[in-house]
Amino acid sequence: MISQENGSGMPSSAAAPAKQGHRPQPVTLRQVAQAAGVSTATVSLVVNKKKSARIADETRQRVLDAIRELGYRPNAMAQTLVSGSSRFIGLVADAIATTPFAGQIIHGAQDEAWKHGYALLIANTDGNRELETDAIAMMLEYKVRGILYSTWFHRATDLPASLRESDFVLVNCFSAEPGARAVVPDEVQGGRSATEILLKHGHRRIAFINATIPAPAKDGRLQGYKEALEAEGILFDESLVLEAYPDQEGGYGATEELLKRDVTAVYCYNDRMAMGLYDGLREQGLSIPGDMAVVGFDNQEVIAAHLRPPLSTVSLPHYELGAAGVRMLLGLEEAQAPVPTKIYCPTVERNSVRAPAPV
């Protein structure tokens, strides 16, 4: 094919490539209209998906073909002004973006948002109320479809005043305020499942090392422990419940008291505590699971899967919390506010549990 040339022997401007470093000009609504042989008003109705517009199917298809061939991109902000809402969902978090395992909340929310044609606007505030207020204000300016408000650990929260200006769902936290929909882990079920791992392997003298810090997880996981024992006809023994700070040092420090309780198994409030307990038991010359079966909670992969032996645990459903929050925000999942919707915590069984040695 021979190119058209101007008088200088160079290709004409219509065929000339864009100058290096220059952005191509965006395709306009008018250009789409000319290519499709319709008015710009018709193109606008098709682009904005006006269901009430009386446009023949053949005409609509010509417009869509022209949009595809020319590479036209609608002005999202203009569409937002027309509709009063954008294709963004806001996510305001105190620290989950910088907390490896809790960051799965973002992952779950992002995947679910994409499924329904939305993108996330994410603000990590580190618990700074002023920054939080600014972030919510920015999201409101962008006319987000709604806001997910999340905390890195399960707790009650005070709602920022500006959050009430938008549709919102609380993720991994809750509020008694009327209309505050929330999704949280089912701590009671999780505690029951953790204890059941040990029960099904034949353990009957099971200790629970709980946290010292007041939290819904502390109460819920203890309640689950009690329910699992009761279901097996085992009387709850308060002396088998210890408390320690919920970290590695706390678990390590609880070893001495634990060994006074004549137990064959222990369920720890979290994986970090179990990691410390591993060290304490080994210092006493005891093996896991031969001398003591151990179960954790959280399923922090960097800890649980890489202990020796790998730790049986219960997984906090962070990914599903984020996904469920988006579904609830979009009206795809019902909520009974202010009662939080509880998300199932699955068990992850590894090699830290086996039947107790015969006496």
mmCIF file of C-alpha atoms in Angstrom:
data_model
loop_
_atom_site.group_PDB
_atom_site.id
_atom_site.type_symbol
_atom_site.label_atom_id
_atom_site.label_comp_id
_atom_site.label_asym_id
_atom_site.label_seq_id
_atom_site.Cartn_x
_atom_site.Cartn_y
_atom_site.Cartn_z
ATOM 1 C CA MET A 1 0.000 0.000 0.000
ATOM 2 C CA ILE A 2 1.373 3.418 -1.032
ATOM 3 C CA SER A 3 0.976 6.188 1.527
ATOM 4 C CA GLN A 4 -0.386 9.597 0.583
ATOM 5 C CA GLU A 5 2.269 12.304 0.531
ATOM 6 C CA ASN A 6 2.262 16.081 0.710
ATOM 7 C CA GLY A 7 4.299 18.323 -1.547
ATOM 8 C CA SER A 8 7.484 17.787 0.462
ATOM 9 C CA GLY A 9 7.433 14.042 -0.145
ATOM 10 C CA MET A 10 6.557 13.309 3.511
ATOM 11 C CA PRO A 11 3.399 11.506 4.630
ATOM 12 C CA SER A 12 0.402 13.790 5.061
ATOM 13 C CA SER A 13 -0.528 14.921 8.580
ATOM 14 C CA ALA A 14 -3.491 12.537 8.658
ATOM 15 C CA ALA A 15 -1.146 9.592 8.263
ATOM 16 C CA ALA A 16 1.826 10.943 10.229
ATOM 17 C CA PRO A 17 2.708 9.139 13.427
ATOM 18 C CA ALA A 18 2.372 11.018 16.703
ATOM 19 C CA LYS A 19 5.547 12.800 17.735
ATOM 20 C CA GLN A 20 7.610 10.864 20.225
ATOM 21 C CA GLY A 21 6.798 11.909 23.762
ATOM 22 C CA HIS A 22 3.405 13.390 22.832
ATOM 23 C CA ARG A 23 0.234 11.817 24.152
ATOM 24 C CA PRO A 24 -2.399 10.964 21.542
ATOM 25 C CA GLN A 25 -5.465 13.160 21.852
ATOM 26 C CA PRO A 26 -8.434 11.356 23.444
ATOM 27 C CA VAL A 27 -11.305 10.400 21.180
ATOM 28 C CA THR A 28 -14.244 12.778 21.607
ATOM 29 C CA LEU A 29 -17.962 12.165 21.781
ATOM 30 C CA ARG A 30 -18.331 14.119 18.517
ATOM 31 C CA GLN A 31 -15.907 11.799 16.698
ATOM 32 C CA VAL A 32 -17.885 8.755 17.842
ATOM 33 C CA ALA A 33 -21.100 10.427 16.656
ATOM 34 C CA GLN A 34 -19.596 11.152 13.225
ATOM 35 C CA ALA A 35 -18.314 7.577 12.856
ATOM 36 C CA ALA A 36 -21.689 6.115 13.824
ATOM 37 C CA GLY A 37 -23.719 8.628 11.811
ATOM 38 C CA VAL A 38 -25.748 9.797 14.806
ATOM 39 C CA SER A 39 -26.014 12.860 17.020
ATOM 40 C CA THR A 40 -23.765 13.444 20.037
ATOM 41 C CA ALA A 41 -26.919 13.295 22.181
ATOM 42 C CA THR A 42 -27.556 9.740 20.989
ATOM 43 C CA VAL A 43 -23.981 8.723 21.768
ATOM 44 C CA SER A 44 -24.327 10.265 25.247
ATOM 45 C CA LEU A 45 -27.503 8.263 25.917
ATOM 46 C CA VAL A 46 -25.793 5.012 24.880
ATOM 47 C CA VAL A 47 -22.621 5.745 26.872
ATOM 48 C CA ASN A 48 -24.591 6.596 30.021
ATOM 49 C CA LYS A 49 -26.806 3.511 29.567
ATOM 50 C CA LYS A 50 -30.053 5.425 29.770
ATOM 51 C CA LYS A 51 -32.600 2.625 29.839
ATOM 52 C CA SER A 52 -35.492 5.006 29.204
ATOM 53 C CA ALA A 53 -33.975 6.297 25.922
ATOM 54 C CA ARG A 54 -35.795 5.136 22.784
ATOM 55 C CA ILE A 55 -32.884 4.096 20.580
ATOM 56 C CA ALA A 56 -33.194 1.413 17.937
ATOM 57 C CA ASP A 57 -31.087 -1.675 18.565
ATOM 58 C CA GLU A 58 -29.310 -1.225 15.226
ATOM 59 C CA THR A 59 -28.425 2.383 16.084
ATOM 60 C CA ARG A 60 -27.214 1.429 19.558
ATOM 61 C CA GLN A 61 -24.998 -1.274 18.040
ATOM 62 C CA ARG A 62 -23.474 1.203 15.547
ATOM 63 C CA VAL A 63 -22.571 3.488 18.419
ATOM 64 C CA LEU A 64 -21.043 0.639 20.428
ATOM 65 C CA ASP A 65 -19.047 -0.509 17.378
ATOM 66 C CA ALA A 66 -17.714 3.028 16.858
ATOM 67 C CA ILE A 67 -16.759 3.294 20.535
ATOM 68 C CA ARG A 68 -14.832 0.035 20.321
ATOM 69 C CA GLU A 69 -13.106 0.812 17.015
ATOM 70 C CA LEU A 70 -12.070 4.346 17.987
ATOM 71 C CA GLY A 71 -11.080 3.419 21.556
ATOM 72 C CA TYR A 72 -13.374 5.999 23.120
ATOM 73 C CA ARG A 73 -13.241 6.227 26.938
ATOM 74 C CA PRO A 74 -16.144 7.913 28.727
ATOM 75 C CA ASN A 75 -15.373 10.720 31.169
ATOM 76 C CA ALA A 76 -15.869 8.980 34.512
ATOM 77 C CA MET A 77 -16.126 12.199 36.485
ATOM 78 C CA ALA A 78 -18.794 13.542 34.126
ATOM 79 C CA GLN A 79 -20.755 10.323 34.527
ATOM 80 C CA THR A 80 -20.404 10.645 38.298
ATOM 81 C CA LEU A 81 -21.920 14.133 38.213
ATOM 82 C CA VAL A 82 -24.853 12.840 36.152
ATOM 83 C CA SER A 83 -25.528 9.740 38.238
ATOM 84 C CA GLY A 84 -24.600 11.123 41.673
ATOM 85 C CA SER A 85 -22.419 8.068 42.330
ATOM 86 C CA SER A 86 -19.104 6.737 41.047
ATOM 87 C CA ARG A 87 -17.700 3.263 40.426
ATOM 88 C CA PHE A 88 -15.489 3.602 43.486
ATOM 89 C CA ILE A 89 -15.875 2.001 46.904
ATOM 90 C CA GLY A 90 -13.909 3.576 49.730
ATOM 91 C CA LEU A 91 -11.991 1.571 52.329
ATOM 92 C CA VAL A 92 -10.745 3.402 55.423
ATOM 93 C CA ALA A 93 -8.512 1.320 57.714
ATOM 94 C CA ASP A 94 -6.519 2.005 60.863
ATOM 95 C CA ALA A 95 -3.614 -0.339 60.118
ATOM 96 C CA ILE A 96 -4.653 -3.356 58.063
ATOM 97 C CA ALA A 97 -2.662 -2.265 55.012
ATOM 98 C CA THR A 98 0.533 -2.575 57.070
ATOM 99 C CA THR A 99 -0.469 -5.762 58.927
ATOM 100 C CA PRO A 100 0.395 -8.773 56.739
ATOM 101 C CA PHE A 101 -2.374 -11.212 57.662
ATOM 102 C CA ALA A 102 -5.075 -8.558 58.170
ATOM 103 C CA GLY A 103 -4.166 -7.079 54.769
ATOM 104 C CA GLN A 104 -6.235 -9.917 53.310
ATOM 105 C CA ILE A 105 -9.264 -7.746 54.118
ATOM 106 C CA ILE A 106 -8.139 -5.396 51.331
ATOM 107 C CA HIS A 107 -7.531 -8.330 48.995
ATOM 108 C CA GLY A 108 -11.005 -9.765 49.585
ATOM 109 C CA ALA A 109 -12.720 -6.396 49.242
ATOM 110 C CA GLN A 110 -10.795 -5.570 46.066
ATOM 111 C CA ASP A 111 -11.592 -8.899 44.379
ATOM 112 C CA GLU A 112 -15.282 -8.641 45.244
ATOM 113 C CA ALA A 113 -15.472 -5.001 44.122
ATOM 114 C CA TRP A 114 -13.949 -5.877 40.728
ATOM 115 C CA LYS A 115 -16.543 -8.616 40.250
ATOM 116 C CA HIS A 116 -19.250 -5.970 40.344
ATOM 117 C CA GLY A 117 -17.492 -3.285 38.316
ATOM 118 C CA TYR A 118 -16.079 -1.210 41.175
ATOM 119 C CA ALA A 119 -12.570 -0.182 42.202
ATOM 120 C CA LEU A 120 -11.322 0.523 45.732
ATOM 121 C CA LEU A 121 -10.065 3.838 47.052
ATOM 122 C CA ILE A 122 -7.929 2.876 50.077
ATOM 123 C CA ALA A 123 -6.788 5.078 52.954
ATOM 124 C CA ASN A 124 -4.618 3.703 55.768
ATOM 125 C CA THR A 125 -4.832 6.182 58.654
ATOM 126 C CA ASP A 126 -2.763 4.533 61.439
ATOM 127 C CA GLY A 127 -5.610 5.449 63.781
ATOM 128 C CA ASN A 128 -5.120 9.209 63.237
ATOM 129 C CA ARG A 129 -8.606 10.749 63.566
ATOM 130 C CA GLU A 130 -7.700 13.916 61.656
ATOM 131 C CA LEU A 131 -6.311 11.896 58.759
ATOM 132 C CA GLU A 132 -9.337 9.633 58.924
ATOM 133 C CA THR A 133 -11.694 12.621 58.625
ATOM 134 C CA ASP A 134 -9.745 13.965 55.645
ATOM 135 C CA ALA A 135 -9.770 10.572 53.942
ATOM 136 C CA ILE A 136 -13.534 10.192 54.312
ATOM 137 C CA ALA A 137 -14.051 13.759 53.041
ATOM 138 C CA MET A 138 -11.969 12.979 49.940
ATOM 139 C CA MET A 139 -13.983 9.836 49.294
ATOM 140 C CA LEU A 140 -17.233 11.745 49.628
ATOM 141 C CA GLU A 141 -15.940 14.276 47.094
ATOM 142 C CA TYR A 142 -15.371 11.401 44.685
ATOM 143 C CA LYS A 143 -18.967 10.329 45.330
ATOM 144 C CA VAL A 144 -18.021 6.782 46.301
ATOM 145 C CA ARG A 145 -20.764 4.176 46.234
ATOM 146 C CA GLY A 146 -20.095 3.641 49.937
ATOM 147 C CA ILE A 147 -17.315 3.167 52.482
ATOM 148 C CA LEU A 148 -15.922 0.119 54.268
ATOM 149 C CA TYR A 149 -14.538 1.120 57.658
ATOM 150 C CA SER A 150 -12.123 -1.454 59.055
ATOM 151 C CA THR A 151 -9.861 -2.100 62.024
ATOM 152 C CA TRP A 152 -6.960 -4.545 62.130
ATOM 153 C CA PHE A 153 -8.317 -6.409 65.155
ATOM 154 C CA HIS A 154 -11.916 -7.220 66.073
ATOM 155 C CA ARG A 155 -13.292 -4.589 68.439
ATOM 156 C CA ALA A 156 -16.053 -2.103 69.151
ATOM 157 C CA THR A 157 -15.471 1.269 67.515
ATOM 158 C CA ASP A 158 -16.724 4.855 67.663
ATOM 159 C CA LEU A 159 -17.964 5.986 64.274
ATOM 160 C CA PRO A 160 -16.394 9.122 62.772
ATOM 161 C CA ALA A 161 -19.143 11.710 62.301
ATOM 162 C CA SER A 162 -18.393 12.113 58.589
ATOM 163 C CA LEU A 163 -18.888 8.384 57.970
ATOM 164 C CA ARG A 164 -22.621 8.891 58.480
ATOM 165 C CA GLU A 165 -22.717 11.050 55.322
ATOM 166 C CA SER A 166 -22.234 7.912 53.218
ATOM 167 C CA ASP A 167 -23.569 4.392 53.010
ATOM 168 C CA PHE A 168 -21.106 2.329 55.071
ATOM 169 C CA VAL A 169 -20.306 -1.131 56.431
ATOM 170 C CA LEU A 170 -17.998 -1.887 59.364
ATOM 171 C CA VAL A 171 -15.462 -4.657 58.728
ATOM 172 C CA ASN A 172 -13.770 -6.518 61.607
ATOM 173 C CA CYS A 173 -15.337 -4.038 64.027
ATOM 174 C CA PHE A 174 -18.833 -3.102 65.181
ATOM 175 C CA SER A 175 -20.933 -0.367 66.757
ATOM 176 C CA ALA A 176 -24.198 -0.376 68.705
ATOM 177 C CA GLU A 177 -25.302 2.725 66.780
ATOM 178 C CA PRO A 178 -28.614 2.129 64.936
ATOM 179 C CA GLY A 179 -28.119 1.226 61.292
ATOM 180 C CA ALA A 180 -24.440 0.317 61.666
ATOM 181 C CA ARG A 181 -24.083 -2.827 59.571
ATOM 182 C CA ALA A 182 -21.004 -4.912 60.362
ATOM 183 C CA VAL A 183 -19.173 -8.121 59.461
ATOM 184 C CA VAL A 184 -16.950 -9.740 62.113
ATOM 185 C CA PRO A 185 -15.280 -13.119 62.740
ATOM 186 C CA ASP A 186 -17.347 -15.702 64.603
ATOM 187 C CA GLU A 187 -15.059 -15.903 67.642
ATOM 188 C CA VAL A 188 -17.277 -18.345 69.552
ATOM 189 C CA GLN A 189 -17.393 -20.798 66.657
ATOM 190 C CA GLY A 190 -13.646 -20.384 66.185
ATOM 191 C CA GLY A 191 -12.927 -21.184 69.828
ATOM 192 C CA ARG A 192 -15.231 -24.175 69.676
ATOM 193 C CA SER A 193 -13.532 -25.458 66.495
ATOM 194 C CA ALA A 194 -10.038 -25.031 67.997
ATOM 195 C CA THR A 195 -11.014 -27.109 71.037
ATOM 196 C CA GLU A 196 -12.723 -29.727 68.880
ATOM 197 C CA ILE A 197 -9.441 -30.387 67.034
ATOM 198 C CA LEU A 198 -7.993 -31.580 70.347
ATOM 199 C CA LEU A 199 -11.122 -33.418 71.478
ATOM 200 C CA LYS A 200 -11.403 -35.497 68.319
ATOM 201 C CA HIS A 201 -7.843 -36.737 68.878
ATOM 202 C CA GLY A 202 -8.886 -38.061 72.272
ATOM 203 C CA HIS A 203 -7.649 -35.298 74.602
ATOM 204 C CA ARG A 204 -9.754 -34.636 77.699
ATOM 205 C CA ARG A 205 -7.459 -32.531 79.898
ATOM 206 C CA ILE A 206 -7.221 -29.428 77.720
ATOM 207 C CA ALA A 207 -5.881 -26.101 78.929
ATOM 208 C CA PHE A 208 -6.694 -22.736 77.366
ATOM 209 C CA ILE A 209 -4.194 -19.860 77.509
ATOM 210 C CA ASN A 210 -6.350 -16.778 77.015
ATOM 211 C CA ALA A 211 -5.329 -13.143 76.527
ATOM 212 C CA THR A 212 -5.092 -10.569 79.305
ATOM 213 C CA ILE A 213 -6.385 -7.739 77.083
ATOM 214 C CA PRO A 214 -10.189 -7.243 77.059
ATOM 215 C CA ALA A 215 -11.578 -7.870 73.568
ATOM 216 C CA PRO A 216 -14.480 -9.677 71.856
ATOM 217 C CA ALA A 217 -11.971 -12.358 70.835
ATOM 218 C CA LYS A 218 -11.010 -13.016 74.448
ATOM 219 C CA ASP A 219 -14.611 -13.576 75.533
ATOM 220 C CA GLY A 220 -15.739 -15.370 72.372
ATOM 221 C CA ARG A 221 -12.848 -17.832 72.190
ATOM 222 C CA LEU A 222 -13.303 -18.752 75.853
ATOM 223 C CA GLN A 223 -17.030 -19.279 75.311
ATOM 224 C CA GLY A 224 -16.305 -21.548 72.359
ATOM 225 C CA TYR A 225 -13.856 -23.573 74.481
ATOM 226 C CA LYS A 226 -16.534 -24.052 77.151
ATOM 227 C CA GLU A 227 -19.177 -25.065 74.599
ATOM 228 C CA ALA A 228 -16.917 -27.682 72.998
ATOM 229 C CA LEU A 229 -16.149 -29.253 76.378
ATOM 230 C CA GLU A 230 -19.804 -29.260 77.380
ATOM 231 C CA ALA A 231 -20.798 -30.959 74.114
ATOM 232 C CA GLU A 232 -18.389 -33.796 74.993
ATOM 233 C CA GLY A 233 -19.722 -34.080 78.548
ATOM 234 C CA ILE A 234 -16.532 -32.639 80.081
ATOM 235 C CA LEU A 235 -16.995 -30.335 83.068
ATOM 236 C CA PHE A 236 -15.400 -26.920 82.693
ATOM 237 C CA ASP A 237 -12.432 -26.554 85.031
ATOM 238 C CA GLU A 238 -11.588 -22.914 85.659
ATOM 239 C CA SER A 239 -8.089 -23.875 86.839
ATOM 240 C CA LEU A 240 -7.248 -24.967 83.275
ATOM 241 C CA VAL A 241 -7.740 -21.429 81.946
ATOM 242 C CA LEU A 242 -4.588 -19.315 82.190
ATOM 243 C CA GLU A 243 -4.062 -15.758 81.019
ATOM 244 C CA ALA A 244 -1.001 -14.216 79.384
ATOM 245 C CA TYR A 245 -0.116 -11.281 77.184
ATOM 246 C CA PRO A 246 -1.040 -12.355 73.617
ATOM 247 C CA ASP A 247 2.445 -12.505 72.135
ATOM 248 C CA GLN A 248 5.438 -14.836 72.009
ATOM 249 C CA GLU A 249 6.774 -13.790 75.410
ATOM 250 C CA GLY A 250 3.333 -14.333 76.930
ATOM 251 C CA GLY A 251 3.153 -17.895 75.645
ATOM 252 C CA TYR A 252 6.710 -18.633 76.739
ATOM 253 C CA GLY A 253 6.027 -17.225 80.202
ATOM 254 C CA ALA A 254 2.894 -19.353 80.650
ATOM 255 C CA THR A 255 4.796 -22.637 80.209
ATOM 256 C CA GLU A 256 5.671 -23.146 83.866
ATOM 257 C CA GLU A 257 2.092 -22.665 85.093
ATOM 258 C CA LEU A 258 0.736 -24.826 82.286
ATOM 259 C CA LEU A 259 2.917 -27.767 83.304
ATOM 260 C CA LYS A 260 1.464 -27.664 86.820
ATOM 261 C CA ARG A 261 -2.016 -28.393 85.434
ATOM 262 C CA ASP A 262 -1.484 -32.032 84.382
ATOM 263 C CA VAL A 263 -2.856 -31.522 80.865
ATOM 264 C CA THR A 264 -2.119 -33.326 77.596
ATOM 265 C CA ALA A 265 -3.160 -30.500 75.266
ATOM 266 C CA VAL A 266 -3.396 -26.737 75.116
ATOM 267 C CA TYR A 267 -5.322 -24.291 72.989
ATOM 268 C CA CYS A 268 -3.687 -20.858 72.710
ATOM 269 C CA TYR A 269 -5.467 -17.557 72.153
ATOM 270 C CA ASN A 270 -3.299 -16.861 69.093
ATOM 271 C CA ASP A 271 -0.424 -18.254 67.029
ATOM 272 C CA ARG A 272 2.169 -15.882 68.467
ATOM 273 C CA MET A 273 1.400 -17.178 71.937
ATOM 274 C CA ALA A 274 1.696 -20.766 70.657
ATOM 275 C CA MET A 275 5.093 -19.944 69.152
ATOM 276 C CA GLY A 276 6.375 -18.850 72.571
ATOM 277 C CA LEU A 277 4.891 -21.938 74.170
ATOM 278 C CA TYR A 278 6.804 -24.117 71.683
ATOM 279 C CA ASP A 279 10.055 -22.590 72.987
ATOM 280 C CA GLY A 280 9.052 -23.047 76.622
ATOM 281 C CA LEU A 281 8.058 -26.692 76.189
ATOM 282 C CA ARG A 282 11.270 -27.522 74.362
ATOM 283 C CA GLU A 283 13.337 -25.947 77.141
ATOM 284 C CA GLN A 284 11.594 -28.367 79.497
ATOM 285 C CA GLY A 285 12.612 -31.281 77.294
ATOM 286 C CA LEU A 286 9.074 -31.890 76.050
ATOM 287 C CA SER A 287 8.076 -32.672 72.473
ATOM 288 C CA ILE A 288 5.133 -31.449 70.371
ATOM 289 C CA PRO A 289 2.827 -33.270 69.829
ATOM 290 C CA GLY A 290 4.253 -36.307 71.664
ATOM 291 C CA ASP A 291 4.157 -34.795 75.160
ATOM 292 C CA MET A 292 1.821 -31.873 74.513
ATOM 293 C CA ALA A 293 -0.620 -31.214 71.669
ATOM 294 C CA VAL A 294 -0.899 -27.514 70.746
ATOM 295 C CA VAL A 295 -3.506 -25.544 68.783
ATOM 296 C CA GLY A 296 -3.349 -21.829 67.991
ATOM 297 C CA PHE A 297 -5.689 -19.248 66.494
ATOM 298 C CA ASP A 298 -5.380 -16.707 63.611
ATOM 299 C CA ASN A 299 -3.445 -18.812 61.074
ATOM 300 C CA GLN A 300 -0.698 -16.265 60.612
ATOM 301 C CA GLU A 301 0.992 -18.168 57.781
ATOM 302 C CA VAL A 302 4.435 -16.727 58.499
ATOM 303 C CA ILE A 303 4.193 -18.312 61.971
ATOM 304 C CA ALA A 304 1.822 -21.277 61.942
ATOM 305 C CA ALA A 305 2.936 -22.991 58.747
ATOM 306 C CA HIS A 306 6.644 -22.640 59.547
ATOM 307 C CA LEU A 307 6.853 -23.794 63.151
ATOM 308 C CA ARG A 308 8.309 -27.239 63.717
ATOM 309 C CA PRO A 309 6.028 -29.107 63.751
ATOM 310 C CA PRO A 310 3.621 -26.876 61.768
ATOM 311 C CA LEU A 311 0.860 -25.554 64.008
ATOM 312 C CA SER A 312 -2.776 -26.625 63.848
ATOM 313 C CA THR A 313 -4.873 -23.490 64.164
ATOM 314 C CA VAL A 314 -8.087 -21.681 63.303
ATOM 315 C CA SER A 315 -8.018 -19.135 60.521
ATOM 316 C CA LEU A 316 -9.335 -15.610 60.918
ATOM 317 C CA PRO A 317 -11.405 -15.105 57.730
ATOM 318 C CA HIS A 318 -9.907 -11.749 56.729
ATOM 319 C CA TYR A 319 -10.340 -12.264 52.985
ATOM 320 C CA GLU A 320 -13.983 -13.224 53.387
ATOM 321 C CA LEU A 321 -14.583 -10.289 55.772
ATOM 322 C CA GLY A 322 -13.501 -7.864 53.047
ATOM 323 C CA ALA A 323 -15.538 -9.631 50.364
ATOM 324 C CA ALA A 324 -18.648 -9.863 52.567
ATOM 325 C CA GLY A 325 -18.338 -6.171 53.427
ATOM 326 C CA VAL A 326 -18.513 -5.246 49.739
ATOM 327 C CA ARG A 327 -21.475 -7.541 49.120
ATOM 328 C CA MET A 328 -23.315 -6.028 52.072
ATOM 329 C CA LEU A 329 -22.545 -2.501 50.885
ATOM 330 C CA LEU A 330 -23.914 -3.278 47.425
ATOM 331 C CA GLY A 331 -27.061 -4.844 48.851
ATOM 332 C CA LEU A 332 -26.108 -8.349 47.722
ATOM 333 C CA GLU A 333 -26.042 -9.708 51.271
ATOM 334 C CA GLU A 334 -28.566 -8.990 54.002
ATOM 335 C CA ALA A 335 -27.621 -7.599 57.406
ATOM 336 C CA GLN A 336 -29.459 -7.357 60.713
ATOM 337 C CA ALA A 337 -27.947 -4.139 62.089
ATOM 338 C CA PRO A 338 -26.859 -3.463 64.749
ATOM 339 C CA VAL A 339 -26.215 -7.210 65.273
ATOM 340 C CA PRO A 340 -22.982 -7.960 63.372
ATOM 341 C CA THR A 341 -22.964 -10.622 60.695
ATOM 342 C CA LYS A 342 -20.552 -13.335 61.821
ATOM 343 C CA ILE A 343 -18.160 -14.973 59.369
ATOM 344 C CA TYR A 344 -17.113 -18.609 59.841
ATOM 345 C CA CYS A 345 -13.519 -19.270 60.997
ATOM 346 C CA PRO A 346 -12.173 -22.428 59.290
ATOM 347 C CA THR A 347 -9.777 -24.871 60.942
ATOM 348 C CA VAL A 348 -6.317 -25.551 59.504
ATOM 349 C CA GLU A 349 -4.970 -28.859 60.801
ATOM 350 C CA ARG A 350 -1.243 -29.495 60.685
ATOM 351 C CA ASN A 351 1.107 -31.702 62.726
ATOM 352 C CA SER A 352 1.020 -30.211 66.219
ATOM 353 C CA VAL A 353 -1.760 -32.525 67.424
ATOM 354 C CA ARG A 354 -2.027 -36.261 67.943
ATOM 355 C CA ALA A 355 -3.674 -38.564 70.471
ATOM 356 C CA PRO A 356 -2.282 -38.470 74.019
ATOM 357 C CA ALA A 357 0.254 -41.098 74.984
ATOM 358 C CA PRO A 358 -1.323 -44.064 76.838
ATOM 359 C CA VAL A 359 -0.933 -43.919 80.615
#
